[in-house]
Amino acid sequence: MALIVLKFGGTSVANTERLFNAASIAEKAWRDGEDVVVVVSAQGDTTDELLQKAAEICPAPPAREMDMLLATGEQISISLLCMALYQLGCPAVSLTGWQAGMTTDSQHTASRIRYVEPGRVKKELAQHKIVVVAGFQGVDEYSDITTIGRGGSDTTAVALAAALGAARCIIYTDVDGVYTADPRMVTGARKLDEITYDEMLELASMGAQVLHNRSVEMAKRHRVDLEVRSSFTNEPGTLVREETMESRNVSGVARDLDVAVISLTGTADVPGIAYKIFDRLAEEKINVDMIVQSAAENGQKHICFTVDQEHAARALELIKRQGDVEYRDLAMDPDVSKISIVGAGMAGSTGVASDMFEALYEQGINIMFISTSEIKVSVIIKSEDTERAMQAIHDKFFG
Amino acid sequence: MALIVLKFGGTSVANTERLFNAASIAEKAWRDGEDVVVVVSAQGDTTDELLQKAAEICPAPPAREMDMLLATGEQISISLLCMALYQLGCPAVSLTGWQAGMTTDSQHTASRIRYVEPGRVKKELAQHKIVVVAGFQGVDEYSDITTIGRGGSDTTAVALAAALGAARCIIYTDVDGVYTADPRMVTGARKLDEITYDEMLELASMGAQVLHNRSVEMAKRHRVDLEVRSSFTNEPGTLVREETMESRNVSGVARDLDVAVISLTGTADVPGIAYKIFDRLAEEKINVDMIVQSAAENGQKHICFTVDQEHAARALELIKRQGDVEYRDLAMDPDVSKISIVGAGMAGSTGVASDMFEALYEQGINIMFISTSEIKVSVIIKSEDTERAMQAIHDKFFG
């Protein structure tokens, strides 16, 4: 008998009908003889309603009390889902984060899971109950309730799957898997049957938004087989694992619009320029994504980098105020987008990058700059070219 | 520095304005140098909304899951109240039932408090924080969340006051104390400065509805000084304690409309009649309040008793179906009310009962039957006479 962990997000438990849908998915697995653990998020708008209540009282509430408040959202979901399971004739038991042994540090509203003590979960499974666990929450060493921030419930599910040695962790969501590109944007985009952790991480960081990176990183670290699946169809989705059966050159094409380019032209060709710039930005917690520095020419070099749009103006200002970096021109361009191709087999293959550049050339799209890694090639282009670029690149690799 | 426990009910924390009102009452006590523990109920309609969610899913949800669901109501209140306190500049910390060491049996939805382990509460008080505890809830020996049923938050407050050796437990509510009679009904009714536990118990059981009997019983057992006070005025209310400074003959007049009289006339004057009737009713969990049996006459006796209206028809049917009790007539009358005077000094005084009967006689009100105890005299009259009777009796003792 295998153990599986199922995770349902807020939209998948938003009302009575959807709760019964989630319950019947768990019921089916249970009747098939699986040991079933279910992790759920707060229902639909619950978290927003609770945030609203807090905002009315206190503009900056203490983080500990926010956690106390927000944790009720998942506690409501787990009890209601158990009631639905009970109504379907399945024995079920709900457990809060602390009851499930989800132990975190004390960084309220953004805690890290330190370890899982799944004794109670195992005990209930041994009685062949469906165990329904509150996602997103845990307890710290002081017995205080914590929440684990963005992507929390996915991370709870993966952590439980790791601690219990589950055969698989299935993340139910409102899409039916991971696609070669966003199907709302690219004609011919198709669902992938499988993808590696690393590919998924690259895709997620570019805004694929199917799985939160944190949960994928944890799955990778503990070798948990993850699956993304639609709660509406319950058809096989996309499996995320260490290695895929066949490593593809390119698994997907992604775009990121939340990017701005900052360019310094004509800086001196002396050591320490890059250090001075990026150390200052790091001090201010400004995250720099791509960095490209050209080879020096006539004793001058050019440095370009990208930051997210929120921090672009601030980054520009910091460099301007910095006395020890000289340059001829400093410019910021927010009207750009980053297009990337991701594939675990890319490193062992030739011509992948040039195929991408060819597709862009055929469309007459200018590449502002390029950055590559083992499993990814990213280019910065003008944002107005984004859709044409996506379609052309996708056609080139998957057409 | 004295320790006080303040309890705010659902209406007293129903919205942002009222939360701040409750917070400022706690703040004042704290700034006066008291150690302050606050117990709160769920906000206004929260419990009803949660019950509604459950009812949509499951007509008879498992009690354990109901507790998991309902306990979120108080958890929301405690976090919001702490945010309000924080906004007023007071350090505060919220604790759920399990965090506050409220340990109960496993009778879900109607658990009994077994003991309180207030270590965490004391630790927070030692740091001069206001400790805000979720009423109504606890945890059993399996680490399952429980709720303690009707009157729960009052009982939580009293249990904490007892465990912490508090100087006083103040129950904030929407009335400003205990009155000599319901002021909406009786002209000249006035607030009592103090009242004994026993008097309060008698008054509460007759529908005074200021304090739940369970909390008064617990206060009596642990000698906790209770005070009922309005959260709107925060004026001194009514103190409930073991002994009042001066024991009055009569402390209050109360009425109970939820009563029906069942009369058996002409039963045989042989042993065992009462046993047979009331044992059968007890088996069916029908609670009998007053029982009056007349002296036998001509080998026959009459038995009258009262039950609440909900169970009257069922009680009548049980007696009819009972083969071993013979009687001439069996009747049920729901158009009655019970009027009682309560006073701890009554037992040592003469003429109290006759003063009550005189007041009724002067109004031409017929007494159907009478029952007395150490601190109470109750009469059953026609319900149409209720208001006149209340006013006349109140005028006699307090006029």
mmCIF file with all atom_site columns, N, CA and C in Angstrom, chain B residues 91-148:
data_model
loop_
_atom_site.group_PDB
_atom_site.id
_atom_site.type_symbol
_atom_site.label_atom_id
_atom_site.label_alt_id
_atom_site.label_comp_id
_atom_site.label_asym_id
_atom_site.label_entity_id
_atom_site.label_seq_id
_atom_site.pdbx_PDB_ins_code
_atom_site.Cartn_x
_atom_site.Cartn_y
_atom_site.Cartn_z
_atom_site.occupancy
_atom_site.B_iso_or_equiv
_atom_site.pdbx_formal_charge
_atom_site.auth_seq_id
_atom_site.auth_comp_id
_atom_site.auth_asym_id
_atom_site.auth_atom_id
_atom_site.pdbx_PDB_model_num
ATOM 1   N N  . PRO B 1 91  ? 1.726   46.043 25.363 1.00 0.00 ? 91  PRO B N  1
ATOM 2   C CA . PRO B 1 91  ? 2.238   44.741 24.932 1.00 0.00 ? 91  PRO B CA 1
ATOM 3   C C  . PRO B 1 91  ? 1.206   43.673 25.273 1.00 0.00 ? 91  PRO B C  1
ATOM 4   N N  . ALA B 1 92  ? 0.868   42.854 24.302 1.00 0.00 ? 92  ALA B N  1
ATOM 5   C CA . ALA B 1 92  ? -0.176  41.845 24.521 1.00 0.00 ? 92  ALA B CA 1
ATOM 6   C C  . ALA B 1 92  ? 0.186   40.592 23.763 1.00 0.00 ? 92  ALA B C  1
ATOM 7   N N  . VAL B 1 93  ? -0.290  39.467 24.236 1.00 0.00 ? 93  VAL B N  1
ATOM 8   C CA . VAL B 1 93  ? -0.020  38.198 23.564 1.00 0.00 ? 93  VAL B CA 1
ATOM 9   C C  . VAL B 1 93  ? -1.292  37.362 23.622 1.00 0.00 ? 93  VAL B C  1
ATOM 10  N N  . SER B 1 94  ? -1.642  36.766 22.482 1.00 0.00 ? 94  SER B N  1
ATOM 11  C CA . SER B 1 94  ? -2.843  35.946 22.432 1.00 0.00 ? 94  SER B CA 1
ATOM 12  C C  . SER B 1 94  ? -2.472  34.484 22.647 1.00 0.00 ? 94  SER B C  1
ATOM 13  N N  . LEU B 1 95  ? -3.342  33.765 23.335 1.00 0.00 ? 95  LEU B N  1
ATOM 14  C CA . LEU B 1 95  ? -3.130  32.331 23.541 1.00 0.00 ? 95  LEU B CA 1
ATOM 15  C C  . LEU B 1 95  ? -4.425  31.578 23.247 1.00 0.00 ? 95  LEU B C  1
ATOM 16  N N  . THR B 1 96  ? -4.311  30.524 22.463 1.00 0.00 ? 96  THR B N  1
ATOM 17  C CA . THR B 1 96  ? -5.463  29.636 22.252 1.00 0.00 ? 96  THR B CA 1
ATOM 18  C C  . THR B 1 96  ? -5.702  28.851 23.537 1.00 0.00 ? 96  THR B C  1
ATOM 19  N N  . GLY B 1 97  ? -6.778  28.063 23.541 1.00 0.00 ? 97  GLY B N  1
ATOM 20  C CA . GLY B 1 97  ? -7.061  27.240 24.710 1.00 0.00 ? 97  GLY B CA 1
ATOM 21  C C  . GLY B 1 97  ? -5.901  26.322 25.058 1.00 0.00 ? 97  GLY B C  1
ATOM 22  N N  . TRP B 1 98  ? -5.357  25.652 24.030 1.00 0.00 ? 98  TRP B N  1
ATOM 23  C CA . TRP B 1 98  ? -4.259  24.707 24.322 1.00 0.00 ? 98  TRP B CA 1
ATOM 24  C C  . TRP B 1 98  ? -3.008  25.430 24.766 1.00 0.00 ? 98  TRP B C  1
ATOM 25  N N  . GLN B 1 99  ? -2.754  26.613 24.220 1.00 0.00 ? 99  GLN B N  1
ATOM 26  C CA . GLN B 1 99  ? -1.569  27.352 24.641 1.00 0.00 ? 99  GLN B CA 1
ATOM 27  C C  . GLN B 1 99  ? -1.696  27.842 26.084 1.00 0.00 ? 99  GLN B C  1
ATOM 28  N N  . ALA B 1 100 ? -2.949  28.123 26.488 1.00 0.00 ? 100 ALA B N  1
ATOM 29  C CA . ALA B 1 100 ? -3.176  28.618 27.850 1.00 0.00 ? 100 ALA B CA 1
ATOM 30  C C  . ALA B 1 100 ? -3.284  27.472 28.852 1.00 0.00 ? 100 ALA B C  1
ATOM 31  N N  . GLY B 1 101 ? -3.145  26.223 28.381 1.00 0.00 ? 101 GLY B N  1
ATOM 32  C CA . GLY B 1 101 ? -3.156  25.076 29.294 1.00 0.00 ? 101 GLY B CA 1
ATOM 33  C C  . GLY B 1 101 ? -4.538  24.652 29.767 1.00 0.00 ? 101 GLY B C  1
ATOM 34  N N  . MET B 1 102 ? -5.540  24.985 28.961 1.00 0.00 ? 102 MET B N  1
ATOM 35  C CA . MET B 1 102 ? -6.924  24.656 29.325 1.00 0.00 ? 102 MET B CA 1
ATOM 36  C C  . MET B 1 102 ? -7.183  23.192 28.937 1.00 0.00 ? 102 MET B C  1
ATOM 37  N N  . THR B 1 103 ? -7.060  22.302 29.895 1.00 0.00 ? 103 THR B N  1
ATOM 38  C CA . THR B 1 103 ? -7.128  20.866 29.593 1.00 0.00 ? 103 THR B CA 1
ATOM 39  C C  . THR B 1 103 ? -8.503  20.316 29.935 1.00 0.00 ? 103 THR B C  1
ATOM 40  N N  . THR B 1 104 ? -9.099  19.626 28.971 1.00 0.00 ? 104 THR B N  1
ATOM 41  C CA . THR B 1 104 ? -10.483 19.159 29.139 1.00 0.00 ? 104 THR B CA 1
ATOM 42  C C  . THR B 1 104 ? -10.560 17.650 28.921 1.00 0.00 ? 104 THR B C  1
ATOM 43  N N  . ASP B 1 105 ? -11.742 17.107 29.168 1.00 0.00 ? 105 ASP B N  1
ATOM 44  C CA . ASP B 1 105 ? -11.979 15.720 28.767 1.00 0.00 ? 105 ASP B CA 1
ATOM 45  C C  . ASP B 1 105 ? -12.252 15.705 27.254 1.00 0.00 ? 105 ASP B C  1
ATOM 46  N N  . SER B 1 106 ? -12.600 14.553 26.721 1.00 0.00 ? 106 SER B N  1
ATOM 47  C CA . SER B 1 106 ? -12.720 14.415 25.259 1.00 0.00 ? 106 SER B CA 1
ATOM 48  C C  . SER B 1 106 ? -14.167 14.426 24.782 1.00 0.00 ? 106 SER B C  1
ATOM 49  N N  . GLN B 1 107 ? -15.050 14.959 25.603 1.00 0.00 ? 107 GLN B N  1
ATOM 50  C CA . GLN B 1 107 ? -16.466 15.036 25.229 1.00 0.00 ? 107 GLN B CA 1
ATOM 51  C C  . GLN B 1 107 ? -16.647 16.214 24.271 1.00 0.00 ? 107 GLN B C  1
ATOM 52  N N  . HIS B 1 108 ? -16.324 15.983 22.992 1.00 0.00 ? 108 HIS B N  1
ATOM 53  C CA . HIS B 1 108 ? -16.305 17.085 22.034 1.00 0.00 ? 108 HIS B CA 1
ATOM 54  C C  . HIS B 1 108 ? -17.648 17.810 21.969 1.00 0.00 ? 108 HIS B C  1
ATOM 55  N N  . THR B 1 109 ? -17.589 19.109 21.813 1.00 0.00 ? 109 THR B N  1
ATOM 56  C CA . THR B 1 109 ? -18.689 20.099 21.778 1.00 0.00 ? 109 THR B CA 1
ATOM 57  C C  . THR B 1 109 ? -19.290 20.357 23.170 1.00 0.00 ? 109 THR B C  1
ATOM 58  N N  . ALA B 1 110 ? -18.981 19.541 24.161 1.00 0.00 ? 110 ALA B N  1
ATOM 59  C CA . ALA B 1 110 ? -19.509 19.784 25.502 1.00 0.00 ? 110 ALA B CA 1
ATOM 60  C C  . ALA B 1 110 ? -18.503 19.269 26.525 1.00 0.00 ? 110 ALA B C  1
ATOM 61  N N  . SER B 1 111 ? -17.237 19.633 26.333 1.00 0.00 ? 111 SER B N  1
ATOM 62  C CA . SER B 1 111 ? -16.189 19.108 27.212 1.00 0.00 ? 111 SER B CA 1
ATOM 63  C C  . SER B 1 111 ? -16.230 19.771 28.577 1.00 0.00 ? 111 SER B C  1
ATOM 64  N N  . ARG B 1 112 ? -15.691 19.052 29.536 1.00 0.00 ? 112 ARG B N  1
ATOM 65  C CA . ARG B 1 112 ? -15.535 19.598 30.883 1.00 0.00 ? 112 ARG B CA 1
ATOM 66  C C  . ARG B 1 112 ? -14.067 19.953 31.081 1.00 0.00 ? 112 ARG B C  1
ATOM 67  N N  . ILE B 1 113 ? -13.815 21.069 31.738 1.00 0.00 ? 113 ILE B N  1
ATOM 68  C CA . ILE B 1 113 ? -12.433 21.429 32.048 1.00 0.00 ? 113 ILE B CA 1
ATOM 69  C C  . ILE B 1 113 ? -11.924 20.488 33.131 1.00 0.00 ? 113 ILE B C  1
ATOM 70  N N  . ARG B 1 114 ? -10.814 19.815 32.891 1.00 0.00 ? 114 ARG B N  1
ATOM 71  C CA . ARG B 1 114 ? -10.248 18.914 33.903 1.00 0.00 ? 114 ARG B CA 1
ATOM 72  C C  . ARG B 1 114 ? -9.249  19.655 34.777 1.00 0.00 ? 114 ARG B C  1
ATOM 73  N N  . TYR B 1 115 ? -8.368  20.383 34.157 1.00 0.00 ? 115 TYR B N  1
ATOM 74  C CA . TYR B 1 115 ? -7.462  21.215 34.933 1.00 0.00 ? 115 TYR B CA 1
ATOM 75  C C  . TYR B 1 115 ? -6.867  22.282 34.017 1.00 0.00 ? 115 TYR B C  1
ATOM 76  N N  . VAL B 1 116 ? -6.252  23.279 34.650 1.00 0.00 ? 116 VAL B N  1
ATOM 77  C CA . VAL B 1 116 ? -5.612  24.356 33.897 1.00 0.00 ? 116 VAL B CA 1
ATOM 78  C C  . VAL B 1 116 ? -4.132  24.345 34.242 1.00 0.00 ? 116 VAL B C  1
ATOM 79  N N  . GLU B 1 117 ? -3.297  24.359 33.229 1.00 0.00 ? 117 GLU B N  1
ATOM 80  C CA . GLU B 1 117 ? -1.849  24.448 33.458 1.00 0.00 ? 117 GLU B CA 1
ATOM 81  C C  . GLU B 1 117 ? -1.383  25.811 32.969 1.00 0.00 ? 117 GLU B C  1
ATOM 82  N N  . PRO B 1 118 ? -1.422  26.811 33.842 1.00 0.00 ? 118 PRO B N  1
ATOM 83  C CA . PRO B 1 118 ? -1.265  28.191 33.375 1.00 0.00 ? 118 PRO B CA 1
ATOM 84  C C  . PRO B 1 118 ? 0.181   28.662 33.273 1.00 0.00 ? 118 PRO B C  1
ATOM 85  N N  . GLY B 1 119 ? 1.123   27.754 33.055 1.00 0.00 ? 119 GLY B N  1
ATOM 86  C CA . GLY B 1 119 ? 2.539   28.137 33.016 1.00 0.00 ? 119 GLY B CA 1
ATOM 87  C C  . GLY B 1 119 ? 2.836   29.226 32.005 1.00 0.00 ? 119 GLY B C  1
ATOM 88  N N  . ARG B 1 120 ? 2.329   29.062 30.791 1.00 0.00 ? 120 ARG B N  1
ATOM 89  C CA . ARG B 1 120 ? 2.587   30.051 29.748 1.00 0.00 ? 120 ARG B CA 1
ATOM 90  C C  . ARG B 1 120 ? 1.963   31.406 30.100 1.00 0.00 ? 120 ARG B C  1
ATOM 91  N N  . VAL B 1 121 ? 0.740   31.360 30.639 1.00 0.00 ? 121 VAL B N  1
ATOM 92  C CA . VAL B 1 121 ? 0.055   32.599 31.026 1.00 0.00 ? 121 VAL B CA 1
ATOM 93  C C  . VAL B 1 121 ? 0.892   33.349 32.066 1.00 0.00 ? 121 VAL B C  1
ATOM 94  N N  . LYS B 1 122 ? 1.372   32.609 33.062 1.00 0.00 ? 122 LYS B N  1
ATOM 95  C CA . LYS B 1 122 ? 2.176   33.244 34.116 1.00 0.00 ? 122 LYS B CA 1
ATOM 96  C C  . LYS B 1 122 ? 3.469   33.837 33.554 1.00 0.00 ? 122 LYS B C  1
ATOM 97  N N  . LYS B 1 123 ? 4.072   33.094 32.613 1.00 0.00 ? 123 LYS B N  1
ATOM 98  C CA . LYS B 1 123 ? 5.330   33.567 32.030 1.00 0.00 ? 123 LYS B CA 1
ATOM 99  C C  . LYS B 1 123 ? 5.118   34.904 31.306 1.00 0.00 ? 123 LYS B C  1
ATOM 100 N N  . GLU B 1 124 ? 4.011   34.995 30.565 1.00 0.00 ? 124 GLU B N  1
ATOM 101 C CA . GLU B 1 124 ? 3.735   36.236 29.837 1.00 0.00 ? 124 GLU B CA 1
ATOM 102 C C  . GLU B 1 124 ? 3.378   37.368 30.797 1.00 0.00 ? 124 GLU B C  1
ATOM 103 N N  . LEU B 1 125 ? 2.637   37.037 31.865 1.00 0.00 ? 125 LEU B N  1
ATOM 104 C CA . LEU B 1 125 ? 2.287   38.066 32.863 1.00 0.00 ? 125 LEU B CA 1
ATOM 105 C C  . LEU B 1 125 ? 3.549   38.604 33.534 1.00 0.00 ? 125 LEU B C  1
ATOM 106 N N  . ALA B 1 126 ? 4.507   37.698 33.761 1.00 0.00 ? 126 ALA B N  1
ATOM 107 C CA . ALA B 1 126 ? 5.753   38.112 34.412 1.00 0.00 ? 126 ALA B CA 1
ATOM 108 C C  . ALA B 1 126 ? 6.488   39.158 33.572 1.00 0.00 ? 126 ALA B C  1
ATOM 109 N N  . GLN B 1 127 ? 6.230   39.131 32.254 1.00 0.00 ? 127 GLN B N  1
ATOM 110 C CA . GLN B 1 127 ? 6.828   40.146 31.383 1.00 0.00 ? 127 GLN B CA 1
ATOM 111 C C  . GLN B 1 127 ? 5.915   41.372 31.236 1.00 0.00 ? 127 GLN B C  1
ATOM 112 N N  . HIS B 1 128 ? 4.923   41.412 32.116 1.00 0.00 ? 128 HIS B N  1
ATOM 113 C CA . HIS B 1 128 ? 3.964   42.516 32.150 1.00 0.00 ? 128 HIS B CA 1
ATOM 114 C C  . HIS B 1 128 ? 3.223   42.703 30.825 1.00 0.00 ? 128 HIS B C  1
ATOM 115 N N  . LYS B 1 129 ? 2.893   41.573 30.199 1.00 0.00 ? 129 LYS B N  1
ATOM 116 C CA . LYS B 1 129 ? 2.041   41.637 29.012 1.00 0.00 ? 129 LYS B CA 1
ATOM 117 C C  . LYS B 1 129 ? 0.590   41.412 29.408 1.00 0.00 ? 129 LYS B C  1
ATOM 118 N N  . ILE B 1 130 ? -0.311  41.969 28.619 1.00 0.00 ? 130 ILE B N  1
ATOM 119 C CA . ILE B 1 130 ? -1.720  41.605 28.748 1.00 0.00 ? 130 ILE B CA 1
ATOM 120 C C  . ILE B 1 130 ? -1.889  40.280 28.009 1.00 0.00 ? 130 ILE B C  1
ATOM 121 N N  . VAL B 1 131 ? -2.419  39.279 28.696 1.00 0.00 ? 131 VAL B N  1
ATOM 122 C CA . VAL B 1 131 ? -2.560  37.952 28.100 1.00 0.00 ? 131 VAL B CA 1
ATOM 123 C C  . VAL B 1 131 ? -4.011  37.766 27.661 1.00 0.00 ? 131 VAL B C  1
ATOM 124 N N  . VAL B 1 132 ? -4.209  37.530 26.367 1.00 0.00 ? 132 VAL B N  1
ATOM 125 C CA . VAL B 1 132 ? -5.552  37.408 25.814 1.00 0.00 ? 132 VAL B CA 1
ATOM 126 C C  . VAL B 1 132 ? -5.799  35.938 25.458 1.00 0.00 ? 132 VAL B C  1
ATOM 127 N N  . VAL B 1 133 ? -6.743  35.332 26.150 1.00 0.00 ? 133 VAL B N  1
ATOM 128 C CA . VAL B 1 133 ? -6.969  33.886 26.017 1.00 0.00 ? 133 VAL B CA 1
ATOM 129 C C  . VAL B 1 133 ? -8.301  33.613 25.306 1.00 0.00 ? 133 VAL B C  1
ATOM 130 N N  . ALA B 1 134 ? -8.287  32.628 24.421 1.00 0.00 ? 134 ALA B N  1
ATOM 131 C CA . ALA B 1 134 ? -9.502  32.220 23.717 1.00 0.00 ? 134 ALA B CA 1
ATOM 132 C C  . ALA B 1 134 ? -10.424 31.486 24.682 1.00 0.00 ? 134 ALA B C  1
ATOM 133 N N  . GLY B 1 135 ? -11.640 31.996 24.842 1.00 0.00 ? 135 GLY B N  1
ATOM 134 C CA . GLY B 1 135 ? -12.618 31.318 25.676 1.00 0.00 ? 135 GLY B CA 1
ATOM 135 C C  . GLY B 1 135 ? -13.185 30.096 24.965 1.00 0.00 ? 135 GLY B C  1
ATOM 136 N N  . PHE B 1 136 ? -13.958 29.310 25.703 1.00 0.00 ? 136 PHE B N  1
ATOM 137 C CA . PHE B 1 136 ? -14.820 28.291 25.093 1.00 0.00 ? 136 PHE B CA 1
ATOM 138 C C  . PHE B 1 136 ? -14.069 27.051 24.627 1.00 0.00 ? 136 PHE B C  1
ATOM 139 N N  . GLN B 1 137 ? -12.727 27.110 24.579 1.00 0.00 ? 137 GLN B N  1
ATOM 140 C CA . GLN B 1 137 ? -11.991 26.000 23.975 1.00 0.00 ? 137 GLN B CA 1
ATOM 141 C C  . GLN B 1 137 ? -10.891 25.455 24.872 1.00 0.00 ? 137 GLN B C  1
ATOM 142 N N  . GLY B 1 138 ? -10.506 24.216 24.594 1.00 0.00 ? 138 GLY B N  1
ATOM 143 C CA . GLY B 1 138 ? -9.421  23.595 25.330 1.00 0.00 ? 138 GLY B CA 1
ATOM 144 C C  . GLY B 1 138 ? -8.776  22.514 24.490 1.00 0.00 ? 138 GLY B C  1
ATOM 145 N N  . VAL B 1 139 ? -8.051  21.648 25.163 1.00 0.00 ? 139 VAL B N  1
ATOM 146 C CA . VAL B 1 139 ? -7.372  20.568 24.464 1.00 0.00 ? 139 VAL B CA 1
ATOM 147 C C  . VAL B 1 139 ? -7.472  19.328 25.349 1.00 0.00 ? 139 VAL B C  1
ATOM 148 N N  . ASP B 1 140 ? -7.654  18.158 24.725 1.00 0.00 ? 140 ASP B N  1
ATOM 149 C CA . ASP B 1 140 ? -7.777  16.948 25.539 1.00 0.00 ? 140 ASP B CA 1
ATOM 150 C C  . ASP B 1 140 ? -6.446  16.202 25.602 1.00 0.00 ? 140 ASP B C  1
ATOM 151 N N  . GLU B 1 141 ? -6.461  15.048 26.211 1.00 0.00 ? 141 GLU B N  1
ATOM 152 C CA . GLU B 1 141 ? -5.195  14.323 26.430 1.00 0.00 ? 141 GLU B CA 1
ATOM 153 C C  . GLU B 1 141 ? -4.573  13.829 25.123 1.00 0.00 ? 141 GLU B C  1
ATOM 154 N N  . TYR B 1 142 ? -5.349  13.796 24.040 1.00 0.00 ? 142 TYR B N  1
ATOM 155 C CA . TYR B 1 142 ? -4.803  13.369 22.747 1.00 0.00 ? 142 TYR B CA 1
ATOM 156 C C  . TYR B 1 142 ? -4.306  14.549 21.914 1.00 0.00 ? 142 TYR B C  1
ATOM 157 N N  . SER B 1 143 ? -4.244  15.744 22.523 1.00 0.00 ? 143 SER B N  1
ATOM 158 C CA . SER B 1 143 ? -3.905  16.977 21.812 1.00 0.00 ? 143 SER B CA 1
ATOM 159 C C  . SER B 1 143 ? -4.955  17.357 20.784 1.00 0.00 ? 143 SER B C  1
ATOM 160 N N  . ASP B 1 144 ? -6.182  16.920 20.985 1.00 0.00 ? 144 ASP B N  1
ATOM 161 C CA . ASP B 1 144 ? -7.276  17.349 20.109 1.00 0.00 ? 144 ASP B CA 1
ATOM 162 C C  . ASP B 1 144 ? -7.938  18.589 20.689 1.00 0.00 ? 144 ASP B C  1
ATOM 163 N N  . ILE B 1 145 ? -8.361  19.469 19.786 1.00 0.00 ? 145 ILE B N  1
ATOM 164 C CA . ILE B 1 145 ? -9.029  20.697 20.209 1.00 0.00 ? 145 ILE B CA 1
ATOM 165 C C  . ILE B 1 145 ? -10.460 20.375 20.619 1.00 0.00 ? 145 ILE B C  1
ATOM 166 N N  . THR B 1 146 ? -10.860 20.901 21.761 1.00 0.00 ? 146 THR B N  1
ATOM 167 C CA . THR B 1 146 ? -12.215 20.663 22.260 1.00 0.00 ? 146 THR B CA 1
ATOM 168 C C  . THR B 1 146 ? -12.913 22.002 22.486 1.00 0.00 ? 146 THR B C  1
ATOM 169 N N  . THR B 1 147 ? -14.241 21.974 22.553 1.00 0.00 ? 147 THR B N  1
ATOM 170 C CA . THR B 1 147 ? -14.960 23.159 23.028 1.00 0.00 ? 147 THR B CA 1
ATOM 171 C C  . THR B 1 147 ? -15.835 22.736 24.202 1.00 0.00 ? 147 THR B C  1
ATOM 172 N N  . ILE B 1 148 ? -16.133 23.701 25.053 1.00 0.00 ? 148 ILE B N  1
ATOM 173 C CA . ILE B 1 148 ? -16.707 23.328 26.340 1.00 0.00 ? 148 ILE B CA 1
ATOM 174 C C  . ILE B 1 148 ? -18.184 23.674 26.444 1.00 0.00 ? 148 ILE B C  1
#
